[in-house]
Short mmCIF file of N, CA and C in Angstrom, two decimals:
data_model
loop_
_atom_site.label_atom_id
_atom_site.label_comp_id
_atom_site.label_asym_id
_atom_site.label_seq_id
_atom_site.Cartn_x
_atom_site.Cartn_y
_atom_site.Cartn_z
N UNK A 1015 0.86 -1.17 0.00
CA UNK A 1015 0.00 0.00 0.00
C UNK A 1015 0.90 1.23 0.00
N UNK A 1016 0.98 2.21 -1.10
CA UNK A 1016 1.89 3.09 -1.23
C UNK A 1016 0.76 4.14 -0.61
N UNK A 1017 1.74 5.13 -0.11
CA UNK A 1017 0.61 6.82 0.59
C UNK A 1017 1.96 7.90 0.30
N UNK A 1018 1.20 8.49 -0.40
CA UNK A 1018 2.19 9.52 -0.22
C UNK A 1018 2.24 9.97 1.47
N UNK A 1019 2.96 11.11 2.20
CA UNK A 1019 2.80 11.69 3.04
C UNK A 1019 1.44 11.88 3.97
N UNK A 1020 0.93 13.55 2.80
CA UNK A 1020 -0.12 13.95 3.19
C UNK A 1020 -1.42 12.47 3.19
N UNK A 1021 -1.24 11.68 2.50
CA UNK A 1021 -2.41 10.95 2.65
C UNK A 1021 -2.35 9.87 3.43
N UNK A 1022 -1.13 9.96 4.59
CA UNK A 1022 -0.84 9.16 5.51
C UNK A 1022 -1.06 9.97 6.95
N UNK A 1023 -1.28 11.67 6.22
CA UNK A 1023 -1.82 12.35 7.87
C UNK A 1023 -3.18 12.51 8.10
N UNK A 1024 -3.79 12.13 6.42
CA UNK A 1024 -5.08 12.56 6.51
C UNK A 1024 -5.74 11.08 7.18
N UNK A 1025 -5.00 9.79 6.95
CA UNK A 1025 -5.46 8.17 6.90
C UNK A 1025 -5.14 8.66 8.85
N UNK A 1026 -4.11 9.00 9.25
CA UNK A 1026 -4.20 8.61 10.45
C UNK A 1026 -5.23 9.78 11.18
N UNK A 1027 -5.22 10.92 11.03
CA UNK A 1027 -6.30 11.76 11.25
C UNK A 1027 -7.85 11.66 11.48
N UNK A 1028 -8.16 11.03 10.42
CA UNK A 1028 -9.33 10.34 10.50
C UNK A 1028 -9.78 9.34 11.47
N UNK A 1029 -8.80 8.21 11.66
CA UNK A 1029 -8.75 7.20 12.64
C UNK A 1029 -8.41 7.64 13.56
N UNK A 1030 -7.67 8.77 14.32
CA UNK A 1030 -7.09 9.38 15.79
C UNK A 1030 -8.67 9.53 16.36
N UNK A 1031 -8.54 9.18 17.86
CA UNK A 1031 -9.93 9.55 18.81
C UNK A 1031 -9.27 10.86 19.41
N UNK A 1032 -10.24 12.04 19.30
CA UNK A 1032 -10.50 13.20 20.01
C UNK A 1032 -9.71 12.42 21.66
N UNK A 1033 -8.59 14.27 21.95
CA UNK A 1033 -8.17 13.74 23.07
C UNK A 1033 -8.89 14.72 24.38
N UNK A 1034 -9.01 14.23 25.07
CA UNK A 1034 -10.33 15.06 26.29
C UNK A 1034 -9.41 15.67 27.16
N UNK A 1035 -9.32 16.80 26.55
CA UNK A 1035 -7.83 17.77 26.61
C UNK A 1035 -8.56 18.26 27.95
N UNK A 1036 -10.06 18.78 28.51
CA UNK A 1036 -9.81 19.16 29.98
C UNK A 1036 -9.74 18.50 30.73
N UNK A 1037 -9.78 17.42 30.77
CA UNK A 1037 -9.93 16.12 31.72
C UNK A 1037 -8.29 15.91 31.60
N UNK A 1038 -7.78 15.84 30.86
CA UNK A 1038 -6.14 15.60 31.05
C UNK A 1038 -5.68 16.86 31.88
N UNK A 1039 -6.00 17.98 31.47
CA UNK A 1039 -5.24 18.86 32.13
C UNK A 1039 -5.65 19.02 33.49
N UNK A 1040 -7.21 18.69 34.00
CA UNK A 1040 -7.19 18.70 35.40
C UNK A 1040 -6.97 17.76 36.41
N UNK A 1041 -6.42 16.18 35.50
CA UNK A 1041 -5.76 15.52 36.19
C UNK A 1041 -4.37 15.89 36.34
N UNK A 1042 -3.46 15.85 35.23
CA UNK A 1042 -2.63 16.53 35.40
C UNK A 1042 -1.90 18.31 36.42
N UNK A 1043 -2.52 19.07 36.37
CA UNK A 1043 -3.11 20.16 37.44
C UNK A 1043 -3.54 19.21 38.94
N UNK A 1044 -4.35 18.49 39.00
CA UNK A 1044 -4.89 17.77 40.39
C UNK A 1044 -3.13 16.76 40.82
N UNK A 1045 -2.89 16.04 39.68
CA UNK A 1045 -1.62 15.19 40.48
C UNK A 1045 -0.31 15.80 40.74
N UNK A 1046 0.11 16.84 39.84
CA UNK A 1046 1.11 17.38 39.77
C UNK A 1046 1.10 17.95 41.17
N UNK A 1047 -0.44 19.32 41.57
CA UNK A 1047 -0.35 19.42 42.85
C UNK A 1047 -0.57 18.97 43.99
N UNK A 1048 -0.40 17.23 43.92
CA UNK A 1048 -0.22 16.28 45.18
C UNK A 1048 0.69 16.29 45.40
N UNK A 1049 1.80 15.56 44.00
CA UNK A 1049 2.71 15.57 44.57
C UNK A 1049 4.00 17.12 45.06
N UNK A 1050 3.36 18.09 44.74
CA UNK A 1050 4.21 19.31 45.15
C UNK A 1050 3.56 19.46 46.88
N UNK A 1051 2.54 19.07 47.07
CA UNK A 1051 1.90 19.38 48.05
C UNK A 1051 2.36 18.32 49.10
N UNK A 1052 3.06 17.32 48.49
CA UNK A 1052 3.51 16.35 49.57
C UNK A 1052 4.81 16.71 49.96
N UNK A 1053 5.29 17.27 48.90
CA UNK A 1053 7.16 17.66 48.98
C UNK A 1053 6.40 18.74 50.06
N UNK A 1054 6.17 19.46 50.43
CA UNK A 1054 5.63 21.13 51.24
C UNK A 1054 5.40 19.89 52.93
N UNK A 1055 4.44 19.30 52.33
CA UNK A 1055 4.12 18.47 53.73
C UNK A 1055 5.70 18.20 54.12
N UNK A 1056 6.25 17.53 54.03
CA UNK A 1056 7.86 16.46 54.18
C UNK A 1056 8.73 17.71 54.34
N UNK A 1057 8.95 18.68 53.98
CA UNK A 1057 9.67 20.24 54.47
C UNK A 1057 8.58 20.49 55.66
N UNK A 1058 7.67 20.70 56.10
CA UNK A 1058 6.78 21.41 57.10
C UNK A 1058 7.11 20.43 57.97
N UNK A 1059 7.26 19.09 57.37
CA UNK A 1059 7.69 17.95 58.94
C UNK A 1059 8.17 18.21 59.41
N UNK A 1060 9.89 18.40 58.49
CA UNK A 1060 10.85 18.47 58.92
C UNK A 1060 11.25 19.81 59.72
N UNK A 1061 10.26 20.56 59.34
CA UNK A 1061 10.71 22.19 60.19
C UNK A 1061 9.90 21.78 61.64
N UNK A 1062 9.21 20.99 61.69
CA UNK A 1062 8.76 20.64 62.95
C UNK A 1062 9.50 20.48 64.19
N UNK A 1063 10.11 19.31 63.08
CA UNK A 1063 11.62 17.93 63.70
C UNK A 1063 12.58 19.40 64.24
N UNK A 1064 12.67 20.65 63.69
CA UNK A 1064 13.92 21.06 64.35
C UNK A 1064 15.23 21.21 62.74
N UNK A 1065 14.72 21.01 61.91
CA UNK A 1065 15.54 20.87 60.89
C UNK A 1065 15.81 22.59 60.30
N UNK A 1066 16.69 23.26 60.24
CA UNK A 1066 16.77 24.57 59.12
C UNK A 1066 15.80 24.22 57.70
N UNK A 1067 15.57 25.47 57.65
CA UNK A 1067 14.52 25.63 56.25
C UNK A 1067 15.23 24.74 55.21
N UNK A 1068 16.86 25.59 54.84
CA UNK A 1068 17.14 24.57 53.35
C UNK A 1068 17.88 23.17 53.83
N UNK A 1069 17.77 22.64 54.90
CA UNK A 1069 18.09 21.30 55.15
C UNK A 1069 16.70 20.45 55.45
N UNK A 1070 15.60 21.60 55.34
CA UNK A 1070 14.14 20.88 55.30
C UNK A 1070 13.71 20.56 54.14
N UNK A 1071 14.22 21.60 53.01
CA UNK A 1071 13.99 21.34 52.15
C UNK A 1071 14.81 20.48 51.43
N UNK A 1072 16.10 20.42 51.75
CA UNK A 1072 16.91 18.93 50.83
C UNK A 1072 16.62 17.88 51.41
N UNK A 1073 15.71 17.27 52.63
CA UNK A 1073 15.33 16.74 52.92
C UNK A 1073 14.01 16.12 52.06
N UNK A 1074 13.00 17.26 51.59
CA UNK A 1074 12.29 17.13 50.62
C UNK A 1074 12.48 16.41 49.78
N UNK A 1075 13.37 17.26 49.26
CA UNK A 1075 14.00 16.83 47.55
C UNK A 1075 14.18 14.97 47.72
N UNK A 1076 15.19 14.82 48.68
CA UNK A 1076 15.80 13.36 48.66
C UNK A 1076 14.84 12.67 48.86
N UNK A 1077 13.62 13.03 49.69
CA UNK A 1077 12.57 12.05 49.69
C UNK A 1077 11.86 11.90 48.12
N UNK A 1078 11.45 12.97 47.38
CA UNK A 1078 10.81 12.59 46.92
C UNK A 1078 11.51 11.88 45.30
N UNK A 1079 12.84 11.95 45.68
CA UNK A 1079 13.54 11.14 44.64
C UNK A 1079 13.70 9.62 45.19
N UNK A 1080 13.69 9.83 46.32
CA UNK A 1080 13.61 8.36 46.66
C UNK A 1080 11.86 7.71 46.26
N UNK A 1081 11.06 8.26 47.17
CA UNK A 1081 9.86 7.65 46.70
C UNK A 1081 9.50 7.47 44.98
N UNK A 1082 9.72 8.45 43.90
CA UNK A 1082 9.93 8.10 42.82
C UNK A 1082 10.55 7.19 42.04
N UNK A 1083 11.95 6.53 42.97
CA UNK A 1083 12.30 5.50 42.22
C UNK A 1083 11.92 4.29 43.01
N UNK A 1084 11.46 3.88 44.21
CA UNK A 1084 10.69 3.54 44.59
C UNK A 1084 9.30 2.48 43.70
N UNK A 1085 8.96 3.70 43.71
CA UNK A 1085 7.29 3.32 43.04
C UNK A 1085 7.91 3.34 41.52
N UNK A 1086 8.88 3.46 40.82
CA UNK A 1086 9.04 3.68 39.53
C UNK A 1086 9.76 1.72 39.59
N UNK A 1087 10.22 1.77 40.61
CA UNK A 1087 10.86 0.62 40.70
C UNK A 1087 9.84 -0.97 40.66
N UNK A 1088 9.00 -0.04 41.33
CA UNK A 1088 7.52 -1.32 41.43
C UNK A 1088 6.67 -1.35 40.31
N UNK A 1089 6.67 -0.34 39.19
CA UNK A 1089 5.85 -0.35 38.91
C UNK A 1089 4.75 0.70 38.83
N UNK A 1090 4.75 1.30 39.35
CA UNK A 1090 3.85 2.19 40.41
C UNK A 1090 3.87 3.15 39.57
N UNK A 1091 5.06 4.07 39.01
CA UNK A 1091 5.00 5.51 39.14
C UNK A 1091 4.54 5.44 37.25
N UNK A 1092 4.69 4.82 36.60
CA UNK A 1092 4.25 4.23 34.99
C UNK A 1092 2.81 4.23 35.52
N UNK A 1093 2.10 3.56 36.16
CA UNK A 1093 0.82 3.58 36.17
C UNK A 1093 0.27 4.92 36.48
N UNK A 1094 0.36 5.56 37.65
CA UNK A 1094 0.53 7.08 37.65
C UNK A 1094 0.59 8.38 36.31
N UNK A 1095 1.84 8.03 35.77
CA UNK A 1095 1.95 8.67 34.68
C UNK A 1095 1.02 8.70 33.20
N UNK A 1096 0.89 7.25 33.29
CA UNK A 1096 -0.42 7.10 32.23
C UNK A 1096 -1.71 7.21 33.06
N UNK A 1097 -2.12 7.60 33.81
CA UNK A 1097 -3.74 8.22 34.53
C UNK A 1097 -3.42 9.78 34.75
N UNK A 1098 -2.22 9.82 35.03
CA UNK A 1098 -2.23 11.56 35.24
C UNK A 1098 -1.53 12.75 34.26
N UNK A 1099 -1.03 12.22 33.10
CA UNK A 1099 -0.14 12.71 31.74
C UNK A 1099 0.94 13.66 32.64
N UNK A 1100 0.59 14.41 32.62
CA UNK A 1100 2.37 15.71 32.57
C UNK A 1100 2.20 16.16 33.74
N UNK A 1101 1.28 15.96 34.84
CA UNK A 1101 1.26 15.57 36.28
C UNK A 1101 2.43 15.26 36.93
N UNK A 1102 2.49 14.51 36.36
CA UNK A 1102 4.23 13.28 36.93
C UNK A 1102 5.34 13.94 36.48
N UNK A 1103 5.44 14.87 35.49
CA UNK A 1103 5.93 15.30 35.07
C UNK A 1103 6.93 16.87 36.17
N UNK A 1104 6.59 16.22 37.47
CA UNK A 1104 7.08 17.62 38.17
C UNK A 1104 8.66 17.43 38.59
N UNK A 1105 9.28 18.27 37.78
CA UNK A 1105 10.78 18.07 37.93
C UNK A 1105 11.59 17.10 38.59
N UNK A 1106 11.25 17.07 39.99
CA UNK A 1106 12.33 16.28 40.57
C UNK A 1106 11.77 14.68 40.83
N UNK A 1107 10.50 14.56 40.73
CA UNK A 1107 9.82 13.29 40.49
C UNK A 1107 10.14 12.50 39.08
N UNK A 1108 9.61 13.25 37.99
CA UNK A 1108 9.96 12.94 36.63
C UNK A 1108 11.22 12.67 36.68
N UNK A 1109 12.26 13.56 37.14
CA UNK A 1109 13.84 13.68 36.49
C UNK A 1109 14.19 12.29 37.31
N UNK A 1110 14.03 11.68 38.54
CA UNK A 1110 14.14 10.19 39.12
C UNK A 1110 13.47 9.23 38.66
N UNK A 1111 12.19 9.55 37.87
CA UNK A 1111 11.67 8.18 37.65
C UNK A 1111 12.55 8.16 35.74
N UNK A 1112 12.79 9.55 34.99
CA UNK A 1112 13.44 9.34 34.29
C UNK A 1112 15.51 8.39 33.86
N UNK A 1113 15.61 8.96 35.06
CA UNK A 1113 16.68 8.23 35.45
C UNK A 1113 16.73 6.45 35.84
N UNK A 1114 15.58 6.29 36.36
CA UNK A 1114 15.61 4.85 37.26
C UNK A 1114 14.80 3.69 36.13
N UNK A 1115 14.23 4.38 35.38
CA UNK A 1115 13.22 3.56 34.22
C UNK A 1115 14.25 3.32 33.50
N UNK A 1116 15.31 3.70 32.50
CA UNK A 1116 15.71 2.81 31.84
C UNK A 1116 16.69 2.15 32.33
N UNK A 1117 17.33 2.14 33.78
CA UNK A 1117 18.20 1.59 34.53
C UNK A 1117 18.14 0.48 34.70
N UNK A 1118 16.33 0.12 34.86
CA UNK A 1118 15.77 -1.40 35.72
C UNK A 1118 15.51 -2.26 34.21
N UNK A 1119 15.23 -1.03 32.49
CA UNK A 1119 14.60 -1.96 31.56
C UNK A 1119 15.85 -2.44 30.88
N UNK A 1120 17.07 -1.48 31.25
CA UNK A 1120 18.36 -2.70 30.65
C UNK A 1120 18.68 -2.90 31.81
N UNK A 1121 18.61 -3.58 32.71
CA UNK A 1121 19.67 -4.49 33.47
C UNK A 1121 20.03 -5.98 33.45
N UNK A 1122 19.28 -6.39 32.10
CA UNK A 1122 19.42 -7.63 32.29
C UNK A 1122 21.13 -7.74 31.17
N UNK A 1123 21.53 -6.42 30.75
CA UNK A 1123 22.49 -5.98 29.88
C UNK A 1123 23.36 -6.26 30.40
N UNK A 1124 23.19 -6.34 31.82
CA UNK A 1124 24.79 -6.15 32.98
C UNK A 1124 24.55 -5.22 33.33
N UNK A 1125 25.59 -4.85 34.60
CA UNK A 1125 25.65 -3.47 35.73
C UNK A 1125 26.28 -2.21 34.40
N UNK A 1126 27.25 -2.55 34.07
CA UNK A 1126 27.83 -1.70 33.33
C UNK A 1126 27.33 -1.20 31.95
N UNK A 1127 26.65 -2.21 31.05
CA UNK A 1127 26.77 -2.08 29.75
C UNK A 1127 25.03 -1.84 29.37
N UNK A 1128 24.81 -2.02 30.54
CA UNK A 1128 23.43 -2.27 30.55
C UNK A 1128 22.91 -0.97 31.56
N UNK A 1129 22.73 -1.16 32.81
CA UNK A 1129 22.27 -0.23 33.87
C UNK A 1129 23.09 1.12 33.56
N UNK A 1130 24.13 1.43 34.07
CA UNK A 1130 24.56 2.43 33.90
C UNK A 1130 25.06 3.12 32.52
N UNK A 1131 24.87 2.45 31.38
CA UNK A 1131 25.18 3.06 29.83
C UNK A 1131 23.25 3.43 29.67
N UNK A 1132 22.64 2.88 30.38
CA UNK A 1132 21.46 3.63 29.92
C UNK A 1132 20.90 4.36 30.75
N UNK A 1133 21.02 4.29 32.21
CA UNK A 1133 20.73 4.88 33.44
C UNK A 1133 20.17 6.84 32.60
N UNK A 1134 21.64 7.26 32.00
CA UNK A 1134 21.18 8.50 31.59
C UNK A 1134 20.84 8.88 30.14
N UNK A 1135 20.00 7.41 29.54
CA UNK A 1135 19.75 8.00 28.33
C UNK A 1135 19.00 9.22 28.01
N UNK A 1136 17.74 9.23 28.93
CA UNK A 1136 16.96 9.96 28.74
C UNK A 1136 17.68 11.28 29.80
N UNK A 1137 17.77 11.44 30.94
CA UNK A 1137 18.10 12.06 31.66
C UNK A 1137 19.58 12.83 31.17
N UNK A 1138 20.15 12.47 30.44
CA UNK A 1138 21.44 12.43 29.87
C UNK A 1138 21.66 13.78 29.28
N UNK A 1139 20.55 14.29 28.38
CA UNK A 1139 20.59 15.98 27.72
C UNK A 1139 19.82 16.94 28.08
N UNK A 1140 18.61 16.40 29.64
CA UNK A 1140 18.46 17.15 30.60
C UNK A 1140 19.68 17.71 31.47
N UNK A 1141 20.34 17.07 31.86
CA UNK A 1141 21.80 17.30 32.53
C UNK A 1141 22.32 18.69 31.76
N UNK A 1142 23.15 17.65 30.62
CA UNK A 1142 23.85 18.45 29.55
C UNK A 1142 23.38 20.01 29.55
N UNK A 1143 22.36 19.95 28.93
CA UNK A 1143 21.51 21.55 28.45
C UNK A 1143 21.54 22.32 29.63
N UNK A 1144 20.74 21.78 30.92
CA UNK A 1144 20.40 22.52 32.25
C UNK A 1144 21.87 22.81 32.86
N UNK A 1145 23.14 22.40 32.60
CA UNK A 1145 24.37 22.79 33.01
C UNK A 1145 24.92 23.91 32.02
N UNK A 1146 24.69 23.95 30.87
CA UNK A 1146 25.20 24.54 29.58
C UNK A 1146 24.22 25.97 30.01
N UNK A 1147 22.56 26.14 30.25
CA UNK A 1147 22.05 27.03 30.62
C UNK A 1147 22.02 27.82 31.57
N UNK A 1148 22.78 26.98 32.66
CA UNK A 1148 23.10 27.53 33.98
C UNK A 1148 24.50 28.59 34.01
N UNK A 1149 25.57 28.12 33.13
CA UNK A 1149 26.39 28.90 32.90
C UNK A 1149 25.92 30.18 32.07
N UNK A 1150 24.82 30.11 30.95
CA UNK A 1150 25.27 30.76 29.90
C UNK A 1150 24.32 32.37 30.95
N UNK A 1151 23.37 31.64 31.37
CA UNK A 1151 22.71 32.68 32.86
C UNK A 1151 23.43 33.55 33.90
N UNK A 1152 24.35 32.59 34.21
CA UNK A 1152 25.42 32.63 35.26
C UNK A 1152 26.67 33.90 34.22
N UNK A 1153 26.78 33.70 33.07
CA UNK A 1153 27.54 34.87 33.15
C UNK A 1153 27.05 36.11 32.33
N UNK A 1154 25.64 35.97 32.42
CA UNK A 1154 24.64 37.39 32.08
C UNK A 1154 24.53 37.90 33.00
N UNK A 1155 24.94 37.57 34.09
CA UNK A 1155 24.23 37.89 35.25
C UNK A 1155 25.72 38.42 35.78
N UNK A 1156 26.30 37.74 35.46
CA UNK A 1156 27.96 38.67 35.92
C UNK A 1156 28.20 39.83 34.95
N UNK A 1157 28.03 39.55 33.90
CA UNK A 1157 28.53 40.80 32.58
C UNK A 1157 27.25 42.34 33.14
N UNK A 1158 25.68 41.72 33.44
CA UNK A 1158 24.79 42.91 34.03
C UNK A 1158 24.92 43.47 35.22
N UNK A 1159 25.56 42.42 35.82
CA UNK A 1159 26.80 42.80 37.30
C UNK A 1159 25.01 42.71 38.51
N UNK A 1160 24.53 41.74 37.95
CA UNK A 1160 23.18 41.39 38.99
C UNK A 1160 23.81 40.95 40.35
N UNK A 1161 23.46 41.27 41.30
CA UNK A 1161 23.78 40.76 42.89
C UNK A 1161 23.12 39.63 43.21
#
């Protein structure tokens, strides 16, 4: 069956189901702010416990990279992601379950060739870019002589 292009956007077009764009976004909107609302809970603990603000808050952070690979590890955080779309998607959740997902789907590769050559596939030009942007910020901000 030959298609040109266009008559391969119009063939799949036709067959695509309507996507229920508010219902995604207010799940997405509803999960995203659980889980920000749980990182706030886990800092408010910890300021309870006696902890300084930004050691309450790296306290945060590490939890909720732990619980992400966690539940990413079980299983868990994939099911999540497909009920809640770009929800899951909240930086430091996403950026661990991005890291830990292709870690666990090659390991049968080996530790080396496998786990850790893919550990940062995806995570790999998040790094890259967000270091490359941080500098190129970092010396606008020196050349505008910002405090």
């Amino acid at each position: 069956m030959d298609m040109t292009p266009q008559e391969y956007q119009a063939y799949i077009k036709a067959r695509q189901r309507p996507s229920p764009l508010l219902k995604n976004m207010a799940l997405a909107f509803a999960v995203g702010g659980a889980i920000c609302m749980l990182g706030q809970l886990i800092t408010n603990g910890c300021l309870v416990l006696g902890l300084a603000e930004q050691d309450a808050a790296t306290a945060a952070s590490v939890s909720l990279v732990f619980l992400s690979a966690v539940l990413t590890a079980l299983g868990l955080y994939h099911r999540l992601a497909r009920f809640a779309g770009a929800g899951t998607l909240v930086p430091i959740t996403g950026f661990a379950n991005a890291v830990v997902s292709p870690a666990i789907d090659f390991r049968a590769e080996g530790l080396i060739t496998g786990t850790a050559v893919k550990m940062f596939s995806i995570a790999g030009p998040v790094i890259v870019y967000g270091t490359a942007a941080s500098v190129v910020y970092g010396v606008m901000l020196v050349l505008l002589g910002s405090r």
